[in-house]
Coordinates of C-alpha atoms and ligand atoms in Angstrom, one line a residue:
M145 CA 31.6 47.3 61.2
T146 CA 29.4 43.8 61.2
K147 CA 28.3 42.9 64.9
S148 CA 30.6 40.2 65.0
Q149 CA 33.4 42.3 64.3
T150 CA 32.6 44.8 66.9
L151 CA 32.3 41.9 69.2
L152 CA 35.0 40.4 68.6
K153 CA 36.9 44.2 69.2
K154 CA 34.6 44.7 72.5
Y155 CA 35.3 41.6 74.5
F156 CA 38.4 40.5 72.9
G157 CA 40.0 43.7 71.6
Y158 CA 41.0 41.6 68.2
D159 CA 40.7 44.3 65.6
N160 CA 40.9 41.5 62.9
F161 CA 39.6 37.9 62.6
R162 CA 42.4 34.6 62.0
P163 CA 42.0 32.9 59.0
G164 CA 38.4 30.6 59.1
Q165 CA 36.8 32.6 62.3
E166 CA 34.6 35.3 60.3
K167 CA 33.7 32.1 57.9
I168 CA 32.5 29.6 60.5
I169 CA 30.8 32.5 62.8
N170 CA 28.4 33.4 59.6
H171 CA 27.6 29.8 59.1
I172 CA 26.5 29.0 62.1
L173 CA 24.6 33.0 62.1
D174 CA 22.7 31.6 58.7
Q175 CA 21.7 28.7 61.2
K176 CA 23.7 26.2 59.9
D177 CA 25.7 23.5 61.2
C178 CA 29.5 23.4 61.2
L179 CA 32.3 22.0 61.8
G180 CA 35.7 23.5 62.2
I181 CA 38.9 21.8 61.9
M182 CA 41.7 24.1 62.9
P183 CA 45.2 23.5 64.5
T184 CA 45.3 24.1 68.2
G185 CA 45.8 27.4 68.8
A186 CA 44.2 28.8 65.4
G187 CA 41.2 30.3 67.6
K188 CA 38.2 27.5 67.6
S189 CA 37.0 29.4 71.0
I190 CA 35.9 32.9 69.7
C191 CA 34.7 30.7 66.6
Y192 CA 31.8 30.2 68.6
Q193 CA 31.9 31.9 71.3
I194 CA 30.9 35.0 69.8
P195 CA 27.7 33.3 68.2
A196 CA 27.1 32.3 71.6
M197 CA 26.5 36.5 72.1
I198 CA 24.5 37.1 69.0
L199 CA 22.1 34.2 69.0
P200 CA 18.7 34.7 71.3
G201 CA 18.8 31.9 73.3
V202 CA 22.0 30.1 75.3
T203 CA 24.9 27.7 74.2
I204 CA 25.7 24.2 75.5
V205 CA 29.4 23.3 75.2
I206 CA 30.5 20.4 75.2
S207 CA 34.0 20.0 76.5
P208 CA 36.0 17.2 77.9
L209 CA 38.0 19.8 80.0
I210 CA 36.9 19.3 83.5
S211 CA 40.1 20.5 85.1
L212 CA 40.3 23.7 82.6
M213 CA 36.4 24.2 82.5
K214 CA 37.0 26.7 85.9
D215 CA 39.7 28.9 84.1
Q216 CA 37.7 29.1 81.1
V217 CA 34.7 30.2 82.4
D218 CA 36.7 32.8 84.5
S219 CA 38.1 34.5 81.8
L220 CA 34.7 34.7 79.7
N221 CA 33.0 36.6 83.0
Q222 CA 36.6 38.9 83.0
I223 CA 35.7 40.2 79.5
G224 CA 32.0 40.2 80.1
I225 CA 30.1 37.1 79.1
P226 CA 28.0 35.8 81.4
A227 CA 29.0 31.7 81.0
T228 CA 29.0 29.0 83.7
F229 CA 30.0 25.0 83.8
I230 CA 28.4 22.1 85.4
N231 CA 30.8 19.5 86.0
S232 CA 32.0 17.1 88.5
T233 CA 34.2 20.1 90.7
L234 CA 31.0 21.5 91.6
S235 CA 29.5 20.7 95.6
H236 CA 26.2 19.9 95.5
V237 CA 25.1 23.9 96.7
E238 CA 27.1 24.8 94.2
Y239 CA 25.4 23.2 91.2
S240 CA 21.9 23.4 92.6
Q241 CA 22.5 27.3 92.6
T242 CA 24.4 26.9 89.3
L243 CA 21.0 25.0 87.6
E244 CA 18.9 27.7 89.6
N245 CA 21.0 30.7 87.4
I246 CA 20.7 28.9 84.0
I247 CA 16.6 28.7 84.9
H248 CA 16.3 32.3 85.3
N249 CA 18.6 32.4 82.3
V250 CA 21.3 34.5 83.4
Y251 CA 24.2 32.9 81.4
K252 CA 24.5 32.7 77.5
I253 CA 27.3 30.4 77.8
I254 CA 27.0 26.7 79.4
Y255 CA 30.0 24.8 79.7
V256 CA 29.5 20.9 80.4
A257 CA 31.2 17.9 80.7
P258 CA 30.4 15.2 78.4
E259 CA 29.2 12.6 81.7
R260 CA 26.5 14.9 83.1
L261 CA 24.7 15.3 80.5
T262 CA 23.0 12.4 80.6
S263 CA 22.0 12.8 84.2
E264 CA 18.4 12.8 85.3
A265 CA 18.9 16.8 86.3
F266 CA 20.6 18.0 83.2
L267 CA 17.9 16.3 80.8
N268 CA 15.0 17.8 82.7
L269 CA 16.8 21.5 83.0
L270 CA 17.3 21.0 79.4
K271 CA 13.7 20.9 78.7
L272 CA 13.2 24.3 80.8
I273 CA 15.8 26.5 78.8
D274 CA 16.0 28.1 75.1
I275 CA 18.9 26.5 73.6
S276 CA 20.7 28.4 70.5
M277 CA 23.6 26.0 70.1
F278 CA 24.9 23.0 70.9
T279 CA 29.1 23.0 70.2
I280 CA 30.9 20.0 71.0
D281 CA 34.6 21.1 71.3
E282 CA 37.9 18.4 71.0
A283 CA 34.9 16.5 69.4
H284 CA 38.1 13.4 68.2
C285 CA 36.0 12.3 71.6
V286 CA 33.4 10.8 69.7
S287 CA 36.0 9.1 67.5
Q288 CA 37.6 5.8 68.3
W289 CA 40.0 6.7 65.3
G290 CA 40.8 9.7 67.2
H291 CA 43.6 10.2 69.8
D292 CA 41.8 10.3 72.8
F293 CA 38.3 8.3 72.3
R294 CA 35.8 9.1 75.4
P295 CA 32.9 7.0 75.2
S296 CA 30.6 9.3 77.2
Y297 CA 30.8 11.8 73.6
R298 CA 28.9 8.7 71.6
E299 CA 25.8 10.1 74.1
I300 CA 25.8 13.6 72.6
A301 CA 23.1 12.9 69.8
N302 CA 20.5 10.9 71.6
V303 CA 21.0 13.7 73.7
I304 CA 20.0 16.4 70.9
L305 CA 18.2 14.5 69.3
N306 CA 15.2 14.2 72.5
L307 CA 15.2 18.5 72.7
K308 CA 12.1 20.2 71.9
T309 CA 13.7 22.0 69.1
R310 CA 17.3 21.7 66.9
P311 CA 19.6 23.6 68.0
I312 CA 22.5 24.4 65.2
V313 CA 25.2 21.4 66.0
T314 CA 28.7 23.0 65.9
A315 CA 32.1 20.9 66.0
F316 CA 35.6 21.5 66.9
T317 CA 38.6 19.8 66.8
A318 CA 42.3 19.9 65.7
T319 CA 42.7 16.5 63.9
A320 CA 42.1 16.7 60.5
T321 CA 42.4 13.1 59.6
K322 CA 39.3 12.1 57.1
I323 CA 38.3 9.0 58.9
V324 CA 37.8 11.2 62.2
K325 CA 36.1 13.9 60.1
D326 CA 33.6 11.1 59.1
D327 CA 33.0 10.0 62.1
I328 CA 32.7 13.2 64.0
I329 CA 29.8 13.8 60.7
D330 CA 28.2 11.0 61.4
L331 CA 28.4 10.4 65.0
L332 CA 26.8 13.5 66.3
H333 CA 24.2 13.9 63.7
L334 CA 24.9 16.8 61.7
S335 CA 23.1 18.1 58.8
D336 CA 25.1 18.7 55.7
P337 CA 27.8 20.9 57.9
F338 CA 29.9 23.7 56.5
T339 CA 32.8 22.1 57.2
L340 CA 36.2 24.3 57.0
T341 CA 39.2 23.6 57.3
T342 CA 42.1 26.5 57.8
G343 CA 45.9 25.9 57.1
F344 CA 47.8 23.5 59.7
D345 CA 50.7 25.3 58.9
R346 CA 52.7 27.9 61.9
A347 CA 54.6 29.7 60.0
N348 CA 56.0 31.0 64.3
L349 CA 57.4 27.8 65.0
N350 CA 60.5 25.9 64.1
F351 CA 60.3 22.2 63.7
S352 CA 63.6 20.6 64.4
V353 CA 63.6 16.6 65.5
K354 CA 67.1 16.2 67.6
I355 CA 69.3 12.8 68.6
P356 CA 71.3 13.8 71.2
E357 CA 73.7 11.1 72.7
N358 CA 72.4 11.9 76.5
K359 CA 68.8 13.7 76.0
N360 CA 68.8 14.3 79.7
N361 CA 72.4 16.5 79.5
F362 CA 70.1 18.0 76.0
I363 CA 67.6 18.9 78.1
S364 CA 69.3 20.5 81.1
E365 CA 71.4 22.4 78.0
F366 CA 68.5 24.0 76.4
I367 CA 66.6 25.1 79.6
E368 CA 69.7 26.8 80.8
K369 CA 69.3 28.8 77.3
N370 CA 65.8 29.6 77.9
K371 CA 65.5 29.8 81.9
T372 CA 62.7 33.0 81.6
N373 CA 60.7 31.4 79.0
S374 CA 57.9 28.9 79.9
G375 CA 57.9 25.5 78.2
I376 CA 56.6 21.7 78.2
I377 CA 59.1 18.6 78.4
Y378 CA 56.5 15.5 77.2
C379 CA 57.5 12.2 78.4
A380 CA 55.9 8.6 77.0
T381 CA 55.9 7.3 80.8
R382 CA 55.1 8.6 84.2
K383 CA 58.4 6.9 85.3
N384 CA 60.1 9.6 82.8
V385 CA 58.3 12.3 84.0
D386 CA 59.2 11.5 87.2
S387 CA 62.9 10.9 86.8
L388 CA 63.7 14.0 84.6
F389 CA 61.2 16.1 86.7
D390 CA 63.9 14.9 90.2
E391 CA 67.0 15.8 88.1
I392 CA 66.0 19.3 86.4
S393 CA 64.1 20.2 90.0
S394 CA 67.8 19.2 91.2
L395 CA 69.5 21.8 89.2
G396 CA 67.3 24.7 90.9
Y397 CA 65.3 25.1 88.3
L398 CA 61.0 26.9 88.7
V399 CA 59.6 23.5 87.2
S400 CA 56.2 21.4 87.8
K401 CA 55.5 17.8 86.7
Y402 CA 52.4 16.2 85.7
H403 CA 50.8 12.5 84.3
G404 CA 47.8 9.9 85.7
G405 CA 49.0 8.8 88.7
M406 CA 48.8 12.1 90.3
S407 CA 46.2 12.9 92.2
E408 CA 44.0 15.2 91.2
N409 CA 44.3 17.6 93.4
L410 CA 47.6 17.7 92.9
R411 CA 47.8 17.5 89.4
S412 CA 45.1 20.8 89.5
K413 CA 47.8 22.8 91.8
N414 CA 50.9 22.0 89.4
Q415 CA 48.6 22.9 86.4
D416 CA 48.0 26.5 88.6
D417 CA 51.4 26.8 89.4
F418 CA 52.7 26.6 84.9
V419 CA 49.5 28.6 83.6
Y420 CA 49.8 31.1 86.6
D421 CA 53.7 31.3 85.5
R422 CA 55.0 30.1 88.9
T423 CA 56.8 27.9 87.6
N424 CA 58.4 28.0 83.8
I425 CA 58.6 24.1 82.9
M426 CA 56.0 21.3 82.7
I427 CA 57.2 18.4 83.0
A428 CA 54.4 15.7 82.2
T429 CA 53.0 12.8 79.4
N430 CA 50.0 13.5 77.6
A431 CA 47.4 14.0 79.6
F432 CA 48.3 17.5 80.4
G433 CA 47.5 20.4 78.3
M434 CA 43.9 19.2 76.3
G435 CA 42.9 22.9 76.1
I436 CA 45.4 24.5 78.3
D437 CA 44.8 28.5 76.8
K438 CA 48.7 29.7 77.8
S439 CA 49.9 31.9 74.7
N440 CA 53.5 32.4 76.0
I441 CA 54.7 28.6 75.7
R442 CA 57.9 29.2 74.1
Y443 CA 58.7 25.9 73.9
V444 CA 57.4 22.2 73.3
I445 CA 59.9 19.5 73.7
H446 CA 58.9 15.9 72.8
Y447 CA 61.3 13.5 75.3
N448 CA 60.0 10.4 73.1
M449 CA 58.7 10.4 69.9
P450 CA 54.5 10.2 70.1
K451 CA 52.8 7.2 68.9
D452 CA 51.4 9.5 65.4
L453 CA 51.6 12.6 64.0
E454 CA 48.4 13.8 65.4
S455 CA 49.6 13.8 68.3
Y456 CA 52.7 15.3 67.9
Y457 CA 51.3 18.4 66.4
Q458 CA 48.8 18.9 68.6
E459 CA 50.9 18.8 71.3
A460 CA 53.9 20.6 69.4
G461 CA 51.1 22.7 68.2
R462 CA 50.9 24.1 71.9
A463 CA 53.9 26.4 71.7
G464 CA 53.4 29.9 70.3
R465 CA 49.8 30.6 70.1
D466 CA 50.4 33.9 70.8
G467 CA 52.2 34.1 67.4
N468 CA 55.4 34.7 68.2
N469 CA 59.0 32.4 67.0
S470 CA 59.0 29.0 69.2
E471 CA 60.3 25.8 69.1
C472 CA 59.4 22.1 68.9
I473 CA 61.5 19.3 69.3
L474 CA 61.7 15.6 69.0
L475 CA 64.3 14.0 70.9
F476 CA 64.0 10.7 68.8
S477 CA 66.3 7.7 69.4
R478 CA 66.1 4.3 68.8
S479 CA 64.2 3.0 71.5
D480 CA 61.0 5.0 71.2
I481 CA 60.5 2.8 68.0
V482 CA 60.4 -0.4 70.5
T483 CA 59.0 1.4 72.9
N484 CA 55.6 2.4 70.7
K485 CA 55.4 -0.8 69.0
F486 CA 55.3 -2.3 72.3
L487 CA 52.7 -0.5 73.3
I488 CA 50.8 -1.4 69.8
E489 CA 51.1 -4.9 71.2
Q490 CA 49.6 -4.2 74.4
T491 CA 46.6 -3.2 73.2
P492 CA 43.5 -6.0 72.1
S493 CA 42.2 -5.5 69.1
E494 CA 39.9 -7.4 66.7
K495 CA 40.7 -6.1 63.4
G496 CA 44.6 -6.1 63.9
H497 CA 46.5 -3.1 64.4
K498 CA 47.4 -1.9 60.5
V499 CA 45.9 1.8 61.0
E500 CA 48.7 1.9 65.0
Y501 CA 51.5 0.5 62.6
D502 CA 50.9 3.0 59.7
K503 CA 50.5 5.4 61.4
L504 CA 53.8 5.5 63.4
N505 CA 55.3 4.4 60.5
D506 CA 54.9 8.2 59.4
I507 CA 56.2 9.4 62.7
I508 CA 59.6 7.5 61.7
D509 CA 59.9 8.5 58.6
Y510 CA 59.1 12.5 60.2
C511 CA 61.9 11.2 61.9
N512 CA 64.2 10.6 59.7
T513 CA 63.3 12.9 56.4
D514 CA 66.4 14.7 54.6
K515 CA 62.9 16.7 53.4
C516 CA 61.3 20.0 55.1
L517 CA 59.7 18.9 58.3
R518 CA 56.9 21.5 58.3
K519 CA 56.2 20.0 54.6
Y520 CA 56.2 16.8 55.8
I521 CA 53.8 17.4 58.0
L522 CA 51.4 19.6 56.2
E523 CA 50.9 16.8 53.7
Y524 CA 50.3 14.6 56.2
F525 CA 47.4 16.4 56.9
G526 CA 46.5 17.1 53.2
E527 CA 47.6 19.6 52.3
I528 CA 49.4 21.3 49.2
P529 CA 51.6 23.5 50.7
L530 CA 53.4 26.1 48.6
F531 CA 57.3 25.6 49.4
D532 CA 59.6 23.3 49.1
N533 CA 61.5 24.3 52.3
C534 CA 60.2 26.5 54.9
N535 CA 64.2 27.5 55.9
N536 CA 62.3 26.8 59.8
C537 CA 63.1 23.6 60.3
S538 CA 66.2 21.9 61.2
N539 CA 66.5 19.9 57.8
C540 CA 66.2 23.1 56.1
L541 CA 68.4 24.4 58.4
S542 CA 71.4 21.7 58.6
T543 CA 72.9 19.5 56.1
T544 CA 73.1 15.5 55.9
E545 CA 76.4 13.7 56.6
I546 CA 76.7 9.9 55.8
T547 CA 79.2 8.4 57.9
D548 CA 80.5 4.8 57.4
I549 CA 79.3 2.4 60.1
T550 CA 79.9 -1.0 59.1
I551 CA 82.7 -1.1 61.1
D552 CA 81.0 -1.0 64.4
S553 CA 77.9 -3.1 63.5
K554 CA 80.4 -5.5 63.0
K555 CA 81.1 -5.1 66.2
I556 CA 78.5 -5.6 68.0
L557 CA 77.0 -8.1 65.7
S558 CA 79.9 -10.1 66.3
C559 CA 79.6 -9.6 70.7
I560 CA 75.8 -10.3 70.7
K561 CA 76.8 -13.6 68.5
R562 CA 80.0 -14.2 70.5
M563 CA 77.3 -13.7 74.0
H564 CA 75.1 -17.0 72.2
E565 CA 72.1 -14.7 71.6
R566 CA 71.0 -14.8 75.1
F567 CA 71.4 -10.9 76.9
G568 CA 69.5 -7.3 76.0
S569 CA 71.4 -4.5 74.6
S570 CA 72.2 -3.1 78.3
L571 CA 74.9 -6.2 78.9
V572 CA 75.3 -6.1 75.2
T573 CA 76.5 -2.3 76.1
D574 CA 78.5 -2.9 78.9
V575 CA 80.5 -5.3 76.7
L576 CA 81.4 -3.5 74.0
K577 CA 82.3 -0.7 76.2
G578 CA 84.7 -2.4 78.6
S579 CA 82.9 -3.0 81.8
K580 CA 84.3 -3.4 84.8
S581 CA 80.7 -4.6 87.0
S582 CA 81.1 -8.1 88.6
K583 CA 78.0 -9.3 86.5
I584 CA 80.7 -8.9 84.0
K585 CA 83.5 -10.7 85.1
S586 CA 81.5 -13.6 87.1
M587 CA 80.4 -14.5 84.0
G588 CA 83.5 -14.6 82.0
F589 CA 82.8 -12.1 79.3
D590 CA 85.6 -10.2 79.7
K591 CA 87.3 -12.8 78.4
L592 CA 85.4 -12.4 74.9
S593 CA 87.5 -10.8 72.4
T594 CA 84.9 -7.6 71.9
Y595 CA 85.1 -6.8 75.2
G596 CA 85.6 -3.4 75.5
I597 CA 86.2 -3.1 71.8
M598 CA 83.9 0.0 71.6
S599 CA 85.8 1.2 74.5
E600 CA 85.9 4.6 73.0
Y601 CA 82.3 5.4 72.6
S602 CA 80.1 6.8 75.5
K603 CA 77.0 3.9 76.3
D604 CA 74.6 5.9 74.7
T605 CA 76.5 6.0 71.3
I606 CA 76.9 2.1 71.6
K607 CA 72.6 1.8 72.0
N608 CA 71.8 4.1 69.5
L609 CA 73.5 2.0 67.3
I610 CA 72.5 -1.2 68.6
Y611 CA 69.1 0.4 68.5
F612 CA 70.0 1.9 64.3
L613 CA 70.6 -2.4 63.4
I614 CA 67.0 -3.5 65.2
T615 CA 65.8 -0.4 62.8
E616 CA 67.0 -1.6 60.2
G617 CA 66.2 -5.2 60.9
Y618 CA 69.7 -6.8 61.5
I619 CA 68.8 -7.3 64.9
E620 CA 65.9 -8.6 66.5
C621 CA 64.7 -7.6 69.9
I622 CA 62.4 -11.1 71.7
G623 CA 60.6 -10.8 74.4
D624 CA 58.7 -8.8 76.6
K625 CA 60.0 -7.9 80.1
Y626 CA 63.7 -9.0 80.1
P627 CA 64.0 -8.7 76.1
I628 CA 67.3 -10.0 74.5
L629 CA 68.5 -9.3 71.6
V630 CA 68.7 -12.1 68.3
L631 CA 70.7 -11.7 65.4
N632 CA 68.7 -11.8 61.8
N633 CA 69.8 -13.5 58.8
S634 CA 70.1 -10.0 56.5
A635 CA 73.1 -9.9 60.2
N636 CA 74.9 -12.6 58.2
D637 CA 75.4 -10.2 54.7
I638 CA 77.4 -7.5 57.2
L639 CA 79.8 -9.5 58.8
F640 CA 80.8 -12.2 56.3
K641 CA 79.5 -10.6 52.7
N642 CA 81.0 -6.5 53.3
K643 CA 77.7 -5.1 53.3
Q644 CA 77.8 -1.3 54.1
V645 CA 76.1 0.2 56.3
L646 CA 75.6 4.2 56.5
I647 CA 73.5 6.5 58.8
K648 CA 73.0 9.9 57.8
R649 CA 73.7 12.6 60.3
K650 CA 72.5 15.8 60.3
I651 CA 74.7 18.7 61.1
E652 CA 73.3 22.2 61.8
K653 CA 74.4 25.1 58.9
I654 CA 73.8 28.4 60.2
S655 CA 71.6 28.4 63.4
K656 CA 68.7 29.8 63.0
S657 CA 67.5 27.5 66.1
E658 CA 70.7 28.2 67.9
K659 CA 69.7 31.7 67.5
S660 CA 66.3 31.5 68.7
S661 CA 67.1 29.0 71.3
L662 CA 69.0 32.1 72.9
G663 CA 66.3 34.0 73.1
I664 CA 62.6 33.7 71.4
F665 CA 62.8 37.8 70.9
E666 CA 65.8 38.0 69.4
D667 CA 64.6 39.7 65.4
I668 CA 63.2 42.7 67.7
D669 CA 64.8 45.2 69.4
Y670 CA 63.7 45.3 72.8
D671 CA 64.6 46.3 76.7
S672 CA 65.1 42.9 77.9
S673 CA 65.4 44.1 81.5
L674 CA 61.9 46.1 81.6
F675 CA 60.2 43.2 80.2
E676 CA 61.6 41.1 83.1
I677 CA 60.5 44.3 85.2
L678 CA 56.8 44.0 83.5
R679 CA 56.7 40.2 83.8
A680 CA 56.9 40.1 87.6
L681 CA 54.5 43.4 87.7
R682 CA 51.7 41.3 85.3
K683 CA 52.4 37.9 88.1
E684 CA 51.1 40.3 90.9
I685 CA 48.5 41.6 89.3
A686 CA 47.8 38.5 87.8
E687 CA 47.5 37.0 91.6
K688 CA 45.7 39.8 93.2
N689 CA 43.0 39.1 90.7
S690 CA 42.9 35.4 90.4
I691 CA 43.7 35.1 86.8
A692 CA 46.0 33.7 84.6
P693 CA 49.1 36.4 83.6
F694 CA 48.3 36.3 80.5
I695 CA 44.8 37.0 81.0
V696 CA 46.1 40.5 82.3
F697 CA 49.1 41.1 78.5
T698 CA 50.2 38.6 76.8
D699 CA 54.0 38.5 76.3
V700 CA 53.3 40.1 72.6
S701 CA 52.1 43.2 74.6
L702 CA 55.0 43.1 77.1
K703 CA 57.4 43.4 74.6
Q704 CA 55.5 46.2 72.5
M705 CA 55.7 48.1 76.0
C706 CA 59.5 47.7 76.0
T707 CA 60.2 48.5 72.6
Y708 CA 58.4 51.6 72.6
Y709 CA 59.9 52.7 76.0
Y710 CA 63.1 51.6 74.5
Y711 CA 63.3 53.8 71.7
D712 CA 61.4 56.5 73.3
I713 CA 64.7 56.8 75.1
I714 CA 67.2 56.7 71.9
F715 CA 64.8 59.2 70.2
W716 CA 64.5 61.7 73.9
W717 CA 68.6 61.5 74.4
R718 CA 69.1 62.2 70.7
Ligands
LIG912 P1 42.3 26.8 69.9 O1 41.3 25.8 69.9 O2 41.9 27.3 69.0 O3 43.7 25.6 70.1 P2 41.7 29.6 71.4 O4 40.8 29.0 70.7 O5 42.6 28.4 72.7 O6 42.6 28.3 69.7 O7 43.3 30.4 70.4 C1 44.5 30.0 70.6 C2 45.0 31.8 71.7 O8 44.3 32.8 70.2 C3 43.9 32.5 72.5 O9 45.0 33.2 73.0 C4 42.7 33.5 71.7 O10 43.1 34.8 72.6 C5 43.6 33.8 70.6 N1 42.7 34.5 69.1 C6 41.7 33.5 69.0 N2 41.3 34.5 68.1 C7 42.2 36.0 67.5 C8 42.0 36.8 66.7 N3 41.0 37.1 65.7 N4 43.0 37.3 67.1 C9 43.9 37.3 68.2 N5 44.1 36.5 68.9 C10 43.1 35.1 68.6

């Protein structure tokens, strides 16, 4: 057994390294700079924590995840690895005490927020200690092409340059695009680094894209079926988070929320509630989740389509870190395209927005493709999958039905025309639906021949059809604050030249996903009521020791206990 294998077992309790981990560790121990590009949940932390225990001096870990540093350090201390952190949450007294301990070589690993790196006191401290390795976690933050650029990451290279001896420099990220990778090597001055990109495939994740008539109804039904499971629901805006949170909590579920408009204290309380299993559901913007090591997240639902596949895969990848089957569901609606385009236009850019639009088009294609979703993602990240169909995504598990919507399209287009192309999608929808609102009557729209001609449809369906015609280029949405619908020339082909309009809908074949949405552990026989008892006991132990429940036992371990107990009873009975 090598020293690193012994430490893997001794500190973390694992028998084997995951793909890539040992290679990186060996290169670090050979004094080489390393860049590890591994998907979320692949196990990047162990790649630097184990060498940190073997190298003679201290390892400094730069991480942007201030709110999680305490948890990370607590978990390390819990398993006997001496570690600490320096960030803005420390009081003056705690800070001085920590510096004192650092000087006396108490720790092997020191987590530092990038903003602290350039403080005078810290730079002086670095001169006094023996640093073996500098590790940059979430290294994509150095690149403006990464989805989470942090200007303070640009200082890191200089700080390292000014150390009395250059330590080994290692960087880790889950972002694999070439432009970000080149930026990391370049801007962090990695010296001829050993670069390892592990496979991005996460076989335990079931990917699906759904276009529900009503997203809130879909979510209510889904969480009712997954009551005892932990899950994250990502929304594009704070407003969406607030309203969905109100709705779900009014239904009586244990739910937390998280977004940038909330106070630091409330955010960290809500994050803890979720991580410590006091609530099951987290409704959040993308401000939540980076670095969260909660291994039993069984589903990640995206209420809106994110801006690119990098963000999507990173956020969705927070599901199923323990290797158990988990679901990643993207709820697509065509209005998400309009919102994302609007957001792109809001950010000033001298070079234009080509990169952002290209990325947006890629994720739109992901939502519309008929091909295997897992294959699509892997190819996007530059891999050549060895399969055509994964048989575990919504496309592989469904067939496509093509519906002719020419007549519906004609109704919509002629209604917009009759309203003189001066109104937005809500009012057009109301007219088509035949709303009895006073606004419609006062404007005389109830006299139009198109009034109520789609009354058999729900408003959501009509709106989705309108968005479909927008994304197909027949209608244009003009204006920022109150966008109005205007017909494009191509609309005439439908109205006057009998052009056919076809829409694809997916019909689930059989229900692997339905099966998994009914219970994630469907494939193994185990005693589910015993599982609930053990879960409650785990929560109690975790609370007593102020640690997260998954640190006591992962869901996998609990499930194993329930399996053995179940078989014991069967054998005894026989
Ligand atoms: P990442 O930083 O790549 O998202 P983490 O380092 O947080 O992932 O690890 C994700 C989970 O995988 C953690 O719960 C960790 O304990 C677990 N893990 C890491 N390495 C192994 C291993 N060799 N065997 C089993 N589990 C592992």
